[in-house]
Coordinates of C-alpha atoms and ligand atoms in Angstrom, one line a residue:
X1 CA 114.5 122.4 125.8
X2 CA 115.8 124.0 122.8
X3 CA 114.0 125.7 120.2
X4 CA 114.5 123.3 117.6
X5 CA 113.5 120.2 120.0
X6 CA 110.3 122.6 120.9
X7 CA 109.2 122.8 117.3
X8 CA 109.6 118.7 116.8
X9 CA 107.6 117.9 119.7
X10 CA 105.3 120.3 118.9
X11 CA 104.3 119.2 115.3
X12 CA 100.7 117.7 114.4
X13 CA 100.8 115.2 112.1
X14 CA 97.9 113.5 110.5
X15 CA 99.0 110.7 108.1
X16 CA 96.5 109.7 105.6
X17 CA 96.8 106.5 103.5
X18 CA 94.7 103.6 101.6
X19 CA 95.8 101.2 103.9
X20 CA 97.3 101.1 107.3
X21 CA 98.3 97.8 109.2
X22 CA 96.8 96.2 111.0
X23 CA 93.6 97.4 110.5
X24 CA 93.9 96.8 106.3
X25 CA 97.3 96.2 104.9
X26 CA 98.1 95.0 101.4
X27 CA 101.7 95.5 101.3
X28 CA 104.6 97.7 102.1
X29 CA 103.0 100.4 101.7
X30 CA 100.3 99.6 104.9
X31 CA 103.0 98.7 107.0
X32 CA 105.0 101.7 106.3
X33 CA 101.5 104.0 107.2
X34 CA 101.7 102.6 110.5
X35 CA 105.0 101.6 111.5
X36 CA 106.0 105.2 110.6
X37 CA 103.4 107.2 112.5
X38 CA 104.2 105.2 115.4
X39 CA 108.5 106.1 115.3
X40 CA 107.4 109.4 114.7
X41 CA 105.0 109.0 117.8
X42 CA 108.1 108.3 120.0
X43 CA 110.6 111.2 118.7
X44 CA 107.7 113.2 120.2
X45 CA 105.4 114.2 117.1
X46 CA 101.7 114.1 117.9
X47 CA 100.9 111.7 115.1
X48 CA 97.8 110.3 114.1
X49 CA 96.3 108.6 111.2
X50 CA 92.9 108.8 109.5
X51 CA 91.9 106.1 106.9
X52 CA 88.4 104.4 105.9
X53 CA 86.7 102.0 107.4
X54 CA 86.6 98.8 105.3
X55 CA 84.1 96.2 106.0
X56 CA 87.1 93.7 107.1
X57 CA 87.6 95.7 110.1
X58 CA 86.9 93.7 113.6
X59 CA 84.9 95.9 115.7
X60 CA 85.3 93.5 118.1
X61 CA 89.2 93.3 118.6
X62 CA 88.9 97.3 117.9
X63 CA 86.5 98.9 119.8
X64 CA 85.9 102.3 118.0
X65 CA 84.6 105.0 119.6
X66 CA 81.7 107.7 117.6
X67 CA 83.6 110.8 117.6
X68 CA 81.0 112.9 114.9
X69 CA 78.0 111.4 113.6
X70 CA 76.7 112.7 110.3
X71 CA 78.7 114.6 108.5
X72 CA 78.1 115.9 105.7
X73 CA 80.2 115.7 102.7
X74 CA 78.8 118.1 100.1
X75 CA 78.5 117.0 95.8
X76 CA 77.2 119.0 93.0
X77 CA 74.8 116.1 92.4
X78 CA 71.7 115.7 93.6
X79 CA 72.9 113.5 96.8
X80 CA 75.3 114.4 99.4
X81 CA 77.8 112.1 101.0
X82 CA 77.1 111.0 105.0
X83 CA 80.1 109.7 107.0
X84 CA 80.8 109.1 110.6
X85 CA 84.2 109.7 112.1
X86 CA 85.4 106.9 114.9
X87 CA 88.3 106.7 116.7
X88 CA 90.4 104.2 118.2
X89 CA 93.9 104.1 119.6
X90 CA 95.6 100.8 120.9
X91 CA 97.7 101.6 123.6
X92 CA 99.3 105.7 124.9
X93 CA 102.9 104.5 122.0
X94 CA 100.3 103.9 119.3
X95 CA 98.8 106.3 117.0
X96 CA 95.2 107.4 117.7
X97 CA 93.1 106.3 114.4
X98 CA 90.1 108.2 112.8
X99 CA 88.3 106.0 110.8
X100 CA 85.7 107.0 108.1
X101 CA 82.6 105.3 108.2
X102 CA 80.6 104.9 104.9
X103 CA 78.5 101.8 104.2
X104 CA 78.1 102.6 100.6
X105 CA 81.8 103.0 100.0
X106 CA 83.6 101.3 102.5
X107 CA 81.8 99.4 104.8
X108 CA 80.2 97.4 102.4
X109 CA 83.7 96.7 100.6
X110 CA 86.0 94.0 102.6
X111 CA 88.9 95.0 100.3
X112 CA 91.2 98.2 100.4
X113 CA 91.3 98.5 96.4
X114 CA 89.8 97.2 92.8
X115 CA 86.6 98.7 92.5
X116 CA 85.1 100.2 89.7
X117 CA 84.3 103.5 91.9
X118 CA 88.1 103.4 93.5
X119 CA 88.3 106.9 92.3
X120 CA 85.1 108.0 93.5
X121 CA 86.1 106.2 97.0
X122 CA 89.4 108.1 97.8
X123 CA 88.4 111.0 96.4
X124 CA 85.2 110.5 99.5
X125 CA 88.3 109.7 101.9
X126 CA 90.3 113.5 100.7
X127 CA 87.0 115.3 100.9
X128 CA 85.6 113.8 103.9
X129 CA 89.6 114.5 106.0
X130 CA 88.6 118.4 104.8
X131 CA 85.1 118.4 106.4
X132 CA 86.2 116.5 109.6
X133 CA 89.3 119.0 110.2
X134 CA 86.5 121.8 109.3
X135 CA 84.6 120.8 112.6
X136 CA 87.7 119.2 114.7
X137 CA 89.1 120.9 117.6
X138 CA 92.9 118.9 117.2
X139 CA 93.9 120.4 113.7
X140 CA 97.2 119.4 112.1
X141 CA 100.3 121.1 111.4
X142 CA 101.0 118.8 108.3
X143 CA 98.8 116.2 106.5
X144 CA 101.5 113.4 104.8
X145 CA 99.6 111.5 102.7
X146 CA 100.5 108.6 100.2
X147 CA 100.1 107.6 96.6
X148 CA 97.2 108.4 94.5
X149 CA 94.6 107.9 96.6
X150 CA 95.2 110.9 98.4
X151 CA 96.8 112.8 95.8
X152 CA 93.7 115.4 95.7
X153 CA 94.5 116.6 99.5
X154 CA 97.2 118.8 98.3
X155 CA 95.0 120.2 95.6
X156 CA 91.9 120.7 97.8
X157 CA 93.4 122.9 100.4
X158 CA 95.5 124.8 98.0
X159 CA 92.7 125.6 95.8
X160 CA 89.1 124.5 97.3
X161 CA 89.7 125.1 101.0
X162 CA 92.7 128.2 100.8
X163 CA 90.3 130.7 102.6
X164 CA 89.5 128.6 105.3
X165 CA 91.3 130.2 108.4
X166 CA 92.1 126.6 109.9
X167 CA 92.8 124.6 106.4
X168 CA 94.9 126.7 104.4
X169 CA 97.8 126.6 107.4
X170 CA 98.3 123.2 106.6
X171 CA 101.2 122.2 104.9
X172 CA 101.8 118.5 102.7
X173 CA 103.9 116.2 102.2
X174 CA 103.1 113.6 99.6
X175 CA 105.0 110.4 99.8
X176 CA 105.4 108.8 96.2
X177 CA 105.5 104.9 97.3
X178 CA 104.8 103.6 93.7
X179 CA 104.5 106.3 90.7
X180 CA 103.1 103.5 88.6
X181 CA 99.7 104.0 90.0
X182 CA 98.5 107.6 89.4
X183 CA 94.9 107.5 89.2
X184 CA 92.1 104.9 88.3
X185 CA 93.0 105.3 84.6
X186 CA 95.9 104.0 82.5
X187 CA 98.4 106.9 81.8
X188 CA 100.3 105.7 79.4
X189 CA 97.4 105.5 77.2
X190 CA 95.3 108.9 77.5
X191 CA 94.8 110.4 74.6
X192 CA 95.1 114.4 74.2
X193 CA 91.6 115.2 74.9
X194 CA 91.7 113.3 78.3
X195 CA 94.8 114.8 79.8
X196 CA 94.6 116.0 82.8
X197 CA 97.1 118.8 83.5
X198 CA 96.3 119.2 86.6
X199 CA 95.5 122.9 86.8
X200 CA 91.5 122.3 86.3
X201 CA 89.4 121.7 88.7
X202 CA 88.5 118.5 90.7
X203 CA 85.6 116.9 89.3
X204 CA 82.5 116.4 91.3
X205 CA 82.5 113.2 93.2
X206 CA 80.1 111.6 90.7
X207 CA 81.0 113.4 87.9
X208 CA 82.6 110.6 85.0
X209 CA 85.5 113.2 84.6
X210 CA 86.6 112.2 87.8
X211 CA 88.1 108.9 86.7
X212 CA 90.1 110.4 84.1
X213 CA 91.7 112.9 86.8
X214 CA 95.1 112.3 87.3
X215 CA 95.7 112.3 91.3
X216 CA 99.4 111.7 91.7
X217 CA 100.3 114.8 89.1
X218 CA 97.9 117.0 91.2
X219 CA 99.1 115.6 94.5
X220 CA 103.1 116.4 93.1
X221 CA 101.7 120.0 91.7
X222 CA 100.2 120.9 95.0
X223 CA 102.3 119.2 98.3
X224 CA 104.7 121.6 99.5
X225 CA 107.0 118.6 99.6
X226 CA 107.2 115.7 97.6
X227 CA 109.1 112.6 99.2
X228 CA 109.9 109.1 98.0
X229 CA 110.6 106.0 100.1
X230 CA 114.4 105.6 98.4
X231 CA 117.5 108.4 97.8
X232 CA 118.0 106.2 94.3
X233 CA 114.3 106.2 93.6
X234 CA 113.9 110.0 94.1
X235 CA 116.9 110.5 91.4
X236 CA 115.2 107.4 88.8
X237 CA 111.8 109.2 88.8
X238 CA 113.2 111.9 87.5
X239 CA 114.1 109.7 83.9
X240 CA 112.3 108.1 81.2
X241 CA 112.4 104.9 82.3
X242 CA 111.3 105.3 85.4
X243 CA 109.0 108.1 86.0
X244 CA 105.8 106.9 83.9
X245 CA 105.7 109.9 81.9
X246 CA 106.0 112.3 85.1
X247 CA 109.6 113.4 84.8
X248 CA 109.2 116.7 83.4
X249 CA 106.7 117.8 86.3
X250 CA 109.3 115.9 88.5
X251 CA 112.1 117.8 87.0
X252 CA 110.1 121.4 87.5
X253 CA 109.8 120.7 90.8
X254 CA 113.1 118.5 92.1
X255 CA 114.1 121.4 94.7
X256 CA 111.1 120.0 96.7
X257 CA 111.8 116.3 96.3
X258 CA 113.2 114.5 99.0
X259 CA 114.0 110.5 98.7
X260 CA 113.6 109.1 102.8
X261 CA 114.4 104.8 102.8
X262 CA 111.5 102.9 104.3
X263 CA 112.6 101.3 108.1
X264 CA 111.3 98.3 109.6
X265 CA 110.0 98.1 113.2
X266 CA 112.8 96.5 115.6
X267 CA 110.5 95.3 117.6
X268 CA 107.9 93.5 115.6
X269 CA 110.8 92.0 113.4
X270 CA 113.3 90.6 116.1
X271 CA 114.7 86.9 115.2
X272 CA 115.8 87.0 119.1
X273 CA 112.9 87.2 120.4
X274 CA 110.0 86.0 117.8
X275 CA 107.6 84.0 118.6
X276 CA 107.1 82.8 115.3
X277 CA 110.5 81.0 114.8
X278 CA 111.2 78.1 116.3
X279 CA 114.6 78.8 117.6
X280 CA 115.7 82.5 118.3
X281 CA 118.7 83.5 117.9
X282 CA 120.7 87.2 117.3
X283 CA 124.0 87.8 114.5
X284 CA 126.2 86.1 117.4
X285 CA 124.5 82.5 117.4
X286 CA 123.5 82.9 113.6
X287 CA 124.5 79.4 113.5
X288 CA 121.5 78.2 115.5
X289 CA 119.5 79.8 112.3
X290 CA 119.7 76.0 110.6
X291 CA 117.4 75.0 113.5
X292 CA 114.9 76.6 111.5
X293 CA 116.0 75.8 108.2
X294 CA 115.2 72.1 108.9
X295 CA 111.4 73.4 110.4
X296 CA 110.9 75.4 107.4
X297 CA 111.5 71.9 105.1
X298 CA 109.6 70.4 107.5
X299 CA 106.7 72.9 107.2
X300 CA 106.5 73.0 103.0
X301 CA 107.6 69.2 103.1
X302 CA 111.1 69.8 101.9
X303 CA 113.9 67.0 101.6
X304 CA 116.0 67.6 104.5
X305 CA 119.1 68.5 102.9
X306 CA 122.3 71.4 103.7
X307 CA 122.0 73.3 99.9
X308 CA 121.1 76.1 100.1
X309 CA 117.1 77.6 100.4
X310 CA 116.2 80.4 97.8
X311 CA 113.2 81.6 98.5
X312 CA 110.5 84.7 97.7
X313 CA 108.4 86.7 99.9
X314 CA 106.3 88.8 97.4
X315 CA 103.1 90.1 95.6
X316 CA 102.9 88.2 92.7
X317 CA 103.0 91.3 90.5
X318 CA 105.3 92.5 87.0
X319 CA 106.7 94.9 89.3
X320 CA 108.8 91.7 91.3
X321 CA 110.5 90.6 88.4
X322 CA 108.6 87.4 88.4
X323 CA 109.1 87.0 84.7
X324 CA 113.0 86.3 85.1
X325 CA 112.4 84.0 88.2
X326 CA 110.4 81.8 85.8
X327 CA 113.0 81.5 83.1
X328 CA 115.9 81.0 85.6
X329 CA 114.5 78.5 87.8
X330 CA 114.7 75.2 85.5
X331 CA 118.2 75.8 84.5
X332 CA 119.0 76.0 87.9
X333 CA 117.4 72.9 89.3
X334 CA 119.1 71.0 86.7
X335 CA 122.3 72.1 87.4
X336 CA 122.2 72.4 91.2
X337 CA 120.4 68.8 93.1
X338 CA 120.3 70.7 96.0
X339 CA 118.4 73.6 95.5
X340 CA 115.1 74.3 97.5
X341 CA 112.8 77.1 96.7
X342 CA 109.8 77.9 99.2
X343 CA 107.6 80.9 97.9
X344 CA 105.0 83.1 99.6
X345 CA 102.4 85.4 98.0
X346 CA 99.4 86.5 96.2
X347 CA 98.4 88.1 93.4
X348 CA 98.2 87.8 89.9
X349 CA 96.5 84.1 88.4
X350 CA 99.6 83.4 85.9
X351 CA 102.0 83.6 88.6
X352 CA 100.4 81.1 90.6
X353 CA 99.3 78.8 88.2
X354 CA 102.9 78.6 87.1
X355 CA 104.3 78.2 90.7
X356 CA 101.6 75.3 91.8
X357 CA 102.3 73.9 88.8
X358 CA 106.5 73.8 89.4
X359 CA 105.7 72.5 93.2
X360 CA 104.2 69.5 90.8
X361 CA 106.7 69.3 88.7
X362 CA 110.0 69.4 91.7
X363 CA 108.8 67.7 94.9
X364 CA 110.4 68.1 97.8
X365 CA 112.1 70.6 96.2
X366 CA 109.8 73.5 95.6
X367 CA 107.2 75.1 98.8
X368 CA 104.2 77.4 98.1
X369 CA 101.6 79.5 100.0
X370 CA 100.3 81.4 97.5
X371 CA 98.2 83.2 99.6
X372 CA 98.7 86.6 101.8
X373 CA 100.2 85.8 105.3
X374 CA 101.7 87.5 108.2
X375 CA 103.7 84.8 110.2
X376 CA 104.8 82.3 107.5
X377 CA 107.3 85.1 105.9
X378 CA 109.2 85.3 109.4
X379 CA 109.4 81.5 109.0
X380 CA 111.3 81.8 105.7
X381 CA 113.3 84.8 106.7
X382 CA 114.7 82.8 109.4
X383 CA 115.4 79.4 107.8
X384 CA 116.0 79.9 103.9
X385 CA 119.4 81.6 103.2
X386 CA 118.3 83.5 100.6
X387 CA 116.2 85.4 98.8
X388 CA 115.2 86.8 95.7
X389 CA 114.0 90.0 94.7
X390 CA 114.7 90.7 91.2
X391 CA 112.4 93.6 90.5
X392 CA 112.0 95.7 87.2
X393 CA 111.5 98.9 90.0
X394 CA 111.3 99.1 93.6
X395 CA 110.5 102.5 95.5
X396 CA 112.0 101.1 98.4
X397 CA 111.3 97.3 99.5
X398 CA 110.5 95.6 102.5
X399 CA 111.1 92.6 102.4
X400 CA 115.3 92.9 101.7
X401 CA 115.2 94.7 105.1
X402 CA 113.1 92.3 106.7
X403 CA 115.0 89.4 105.7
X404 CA 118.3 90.9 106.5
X405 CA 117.4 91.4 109.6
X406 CA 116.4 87.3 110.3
X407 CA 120.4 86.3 108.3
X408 CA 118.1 85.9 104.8
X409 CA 120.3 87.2 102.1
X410 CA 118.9 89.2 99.1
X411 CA 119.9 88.4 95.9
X412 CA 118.4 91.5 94.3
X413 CA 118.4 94.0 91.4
X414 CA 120.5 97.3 91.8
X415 CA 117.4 99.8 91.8
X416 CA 115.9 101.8 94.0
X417 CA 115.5 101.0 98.0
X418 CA 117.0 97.8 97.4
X419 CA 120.7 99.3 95.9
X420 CA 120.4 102.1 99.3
X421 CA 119.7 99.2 101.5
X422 CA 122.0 96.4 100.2
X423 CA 126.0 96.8 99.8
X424 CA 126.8 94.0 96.9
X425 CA 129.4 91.4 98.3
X426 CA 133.1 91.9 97.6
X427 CA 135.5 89.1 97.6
X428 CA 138.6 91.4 97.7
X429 CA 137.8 92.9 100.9
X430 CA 135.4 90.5 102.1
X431 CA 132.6 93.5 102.4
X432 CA 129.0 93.5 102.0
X433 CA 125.5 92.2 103.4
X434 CA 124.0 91.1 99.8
X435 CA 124.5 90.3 96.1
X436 CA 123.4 92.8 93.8
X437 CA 122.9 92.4 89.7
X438 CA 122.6 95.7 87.3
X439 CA 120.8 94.2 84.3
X440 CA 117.1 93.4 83.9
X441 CA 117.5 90.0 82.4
X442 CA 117.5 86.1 82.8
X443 CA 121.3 86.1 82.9
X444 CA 122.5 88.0 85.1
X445 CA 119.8 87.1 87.9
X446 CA 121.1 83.8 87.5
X447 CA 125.0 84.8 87.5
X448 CA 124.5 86.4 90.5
X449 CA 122.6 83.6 92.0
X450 CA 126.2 81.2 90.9
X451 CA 128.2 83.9 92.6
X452 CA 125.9 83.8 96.0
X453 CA 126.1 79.8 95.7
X454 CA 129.8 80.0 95.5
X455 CA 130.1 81.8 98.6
X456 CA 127.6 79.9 100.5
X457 CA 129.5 76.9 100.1
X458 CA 132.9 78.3 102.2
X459 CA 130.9 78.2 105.5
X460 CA 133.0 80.8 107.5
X461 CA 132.6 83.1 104.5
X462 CA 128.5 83.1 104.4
X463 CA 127.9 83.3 108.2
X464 CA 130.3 86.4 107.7
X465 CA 127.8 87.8 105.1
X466 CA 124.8 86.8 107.3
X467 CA 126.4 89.0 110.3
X468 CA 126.8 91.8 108.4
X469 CA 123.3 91.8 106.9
X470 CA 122.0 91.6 110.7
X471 CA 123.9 93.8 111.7
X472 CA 122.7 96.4 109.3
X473 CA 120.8 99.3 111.0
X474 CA 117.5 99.4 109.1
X475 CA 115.4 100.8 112.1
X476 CA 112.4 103.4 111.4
X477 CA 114.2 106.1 113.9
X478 CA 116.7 107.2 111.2
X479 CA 113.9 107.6 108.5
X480 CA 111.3 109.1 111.0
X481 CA 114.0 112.3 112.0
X482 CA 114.4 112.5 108.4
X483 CA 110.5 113.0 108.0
X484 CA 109.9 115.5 110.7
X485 CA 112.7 117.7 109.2
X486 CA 110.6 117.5 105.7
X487 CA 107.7 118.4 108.4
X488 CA 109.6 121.4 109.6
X489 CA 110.4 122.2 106.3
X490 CA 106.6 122.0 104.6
X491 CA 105.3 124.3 107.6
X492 CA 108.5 126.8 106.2
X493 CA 106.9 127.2 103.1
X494 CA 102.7 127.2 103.7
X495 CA 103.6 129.9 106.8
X496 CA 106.7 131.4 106.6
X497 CA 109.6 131.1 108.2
X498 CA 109.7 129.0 111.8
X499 CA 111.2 131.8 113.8
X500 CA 108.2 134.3 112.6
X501 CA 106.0 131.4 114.6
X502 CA 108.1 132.9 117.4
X503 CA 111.1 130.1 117.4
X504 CA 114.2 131.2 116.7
X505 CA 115.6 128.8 114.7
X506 CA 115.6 128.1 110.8
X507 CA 116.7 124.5 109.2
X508 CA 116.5 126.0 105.5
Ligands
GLC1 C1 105.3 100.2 97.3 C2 106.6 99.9 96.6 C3 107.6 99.3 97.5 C4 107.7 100.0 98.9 C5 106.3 100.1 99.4 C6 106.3 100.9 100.7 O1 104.6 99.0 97.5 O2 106.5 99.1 95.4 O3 108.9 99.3 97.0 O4 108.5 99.3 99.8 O5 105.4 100.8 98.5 O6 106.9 102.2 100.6

């Protein structure tokens, strides 16, 4: 084994995150926490994950085992904190799991997020990862963790824990999965005398100052690396427009940002061999995918008809460019009979008032399940033909990938994960896997809607675009090398160069 290969399999990873799938997922950004830990697991990283224990979690289906009863988290208040750590791992390819065990702040709580106290809860999930490494035997070589709610890790063991002999060898990476989220406070509006600079310390756990805290600039201050889940996204961040007033920190500090694109797991999203379709089928027999076009009408009670199935798998959120959907989809139902659109999501009360009310309004025409779910999206990735993801920002995107994957094409804006993930068609060399639009507007979402139309309607043309979008390698290997070289590259900086560890081998 060479030296290099030695240092991979020898890295300790604990990932650290809001949510992880299965055990609490919201979006993307849960099924990246797990679906990455467990690629990592098999290019030979000893990765594990440590998250909260929300009330939702089945004790049943996951028996978790007591690991350390009763420890302590200490405050400056008159009460300290009490948490158990439990374990759990699935199977020897999945990640083992520590779970936090609080009844006043998690157990108690059946959601992930949108409390009152969220700060006061994450900032219990950083502390509490400190005191359990403090007493743990199997201490980590990195700690990546993700988005706000685990921005103060960085800051804790660079400031608060940096003479412990175990904690201040640990190196960070913080992944940035959405920079629009910093803290439990709204950024845009703090006035000078809240700012948080970051360079003062973290307020006590109870302390009202703690809500005004701004995790995500700490977190990007303090990680030894700072990734994103796109290339593009790690280069927008960096401007006005896209970096929510955290371009100048982001500027300062660019020689440690890295932009890695999201994967998706092969095997959980397979349109040869999922259970949830009705007929499987790989890029070869992509013609066998109208099989489950006709279940999909059949399962939002949709005409049966050939035009073509636009559809959305999405949180119902300003990020997803919901606003442009709404002003585009009249025009287009007037001027195409055949449309269909079939929609799938939750979130925000005006978006779904408007879509149950357009279900109303076009019958047989328009399919809604306005409501989380994990099978019906492989439904609609394997019969609509399209589908629309217009948004204002995206760090990276899922569900492009996903449906890609099942022959779904994206119709999508030219940002972020979705422009390194989706080559726009070109009619004069017959190239590409999507349809891409540059513009945040009305117009050209639904130009570029007329182009995708145009080409579905020359048969051998589209079932040309829906091989190459399934033939598009999107799988989490790529991204998880790419991860354990920003690893490697972390432990460089919080200890020196590898090859003083004894190896004799430097990336940087
Ligand atoms: C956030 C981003 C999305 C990304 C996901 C996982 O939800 O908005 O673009 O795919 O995180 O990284």
């Amino acid at each position: 084994m060479n030296s290099l290969m030695k240092i991979r399999n020898n890295i300790k990873l604990l990932y650290t995150s809001a949510e992880v799938y299965p055990y609490a997922g919201v979006g993307g950004l849960g099924q990246v926490s797990y679906f990455l830990t467990k690629a990592l697991k098999k290019e030979g990283v000893d990765a594990r994950i440590i998250m909260p224990k929300y009330g939702n979690i089945d004790e049943e289906r996951y028996p978790l085992k007591m690991l350390y009863e009763g420890l302590k988290i200490p405050t400056q208040s008159q009460r300290d904190i009490i948490c158990n750590i439990k374990v759990y791992q699935e199977s020897e390819e999945e990640p083992i799991v520590y779970f936090i065990e609080n009844k006043e702040f998690y157990e108690t709580r059946s959601n992930v997020y949108g409390y009152s106290d969220d700060h006061i809860r994450f900032l219990l999930l950083s502390l509490s990862i400190m005191e359990f490494l403090k007493i743990s035997t199997w201490v980590p070589d990195v700690i990546n963790c993700a988005d706000w709610h685990t921005g103060h890790i960085p800051n804790l063991l660079k400031v608060n824990y940096k003479d412990d002999p175990k904690l201040s060898k640990i190196s960070t990476v913080f992944s940035i999965h959405n920079i629009v989220h910093q803290g439990l406070f709204d950024h845009k509006n703090t006035n000078d005398l809240d700012f948080d600079n970051g360079r003062g310390e973290i307020a006590d756990l109870f302390d009202p100052a703690l809500q005004k805290q701004n995790f995500m600039r700490r977190a990007i201050m303090y990680a030894d690396i700072v990734s994103t889940v796109s290339e593009k996204y790690s280069k927008e961040i960096l401007t006005p427009e896209y970096s929510e007033g955290l371009e100048h920190l982001l500027k300062e500090v660019r020689t440690k940002l890295v932009g890695i694109l999201n994967g998706i797991d092969y095997t959980y999203m397979n349109p040869e061999t999922d259970i949830n379709v009705v007929e499987n089928y790989d890029w070869r027999s992509s013609i066998k995918r109208h099989i489950n076009k006709v279940a999909l009408q059949k399962e939002f009670d949709l005409e049966k008809s050939n035009g073509p199935i636009l559809s959305m798998v999405t949180r119902l959120d300003d990020q997803k460019g919901l606003d442009l959907v709404i002003e585009i989809l009249d025009p287009l139902f007037l001027e195409y009979k055949d449309i269909q659109f079939v929609i799938i999501g939750s979130g925000d009360g005006r978006y779904i008032s408007y879509f149950q009310k357009l279900e109303k309004k076009y019958p047989k025409r328009v399919g809604t399940h306005l409501m989380a779910d994990f099978i019906l999206p492989k439904k609609v990735f394997s019969g609509a033909d399209m589908i629309l993801i217009p948004s204002r920002f995206e760090p990276s995107g899922i569900t492009q990938m996903e449906s890609m994957r099942y022959g779904c094409i994206p119709i999508a804006r030219n940002i972020g994960g979705l422009s390194d993930s989706i080559t726009d068609f070109n009619m004069e060399n017959i190239s590409g896997n999507g349809f891409l639009f540059d513009n945040y507007n009305p117009y050209s979402l639904y130009g570029t809607i007329v182009r995708a139309i145009d080409q579905y309607n020359n048969i051998g043309l589209w079932r040309k675009i829906v091989e190459s979008a399934m033939k598009t390698d999107f799988s989490w290997e790529n991204s998880a090398r790419k991860y354990i070289d920003i690893y490697i590259r972390a432990m460089n900086i919080t200890n020196g160069p590898i090859d003083k560890l004894g190896m004799n081998y430097q990336i940087f």
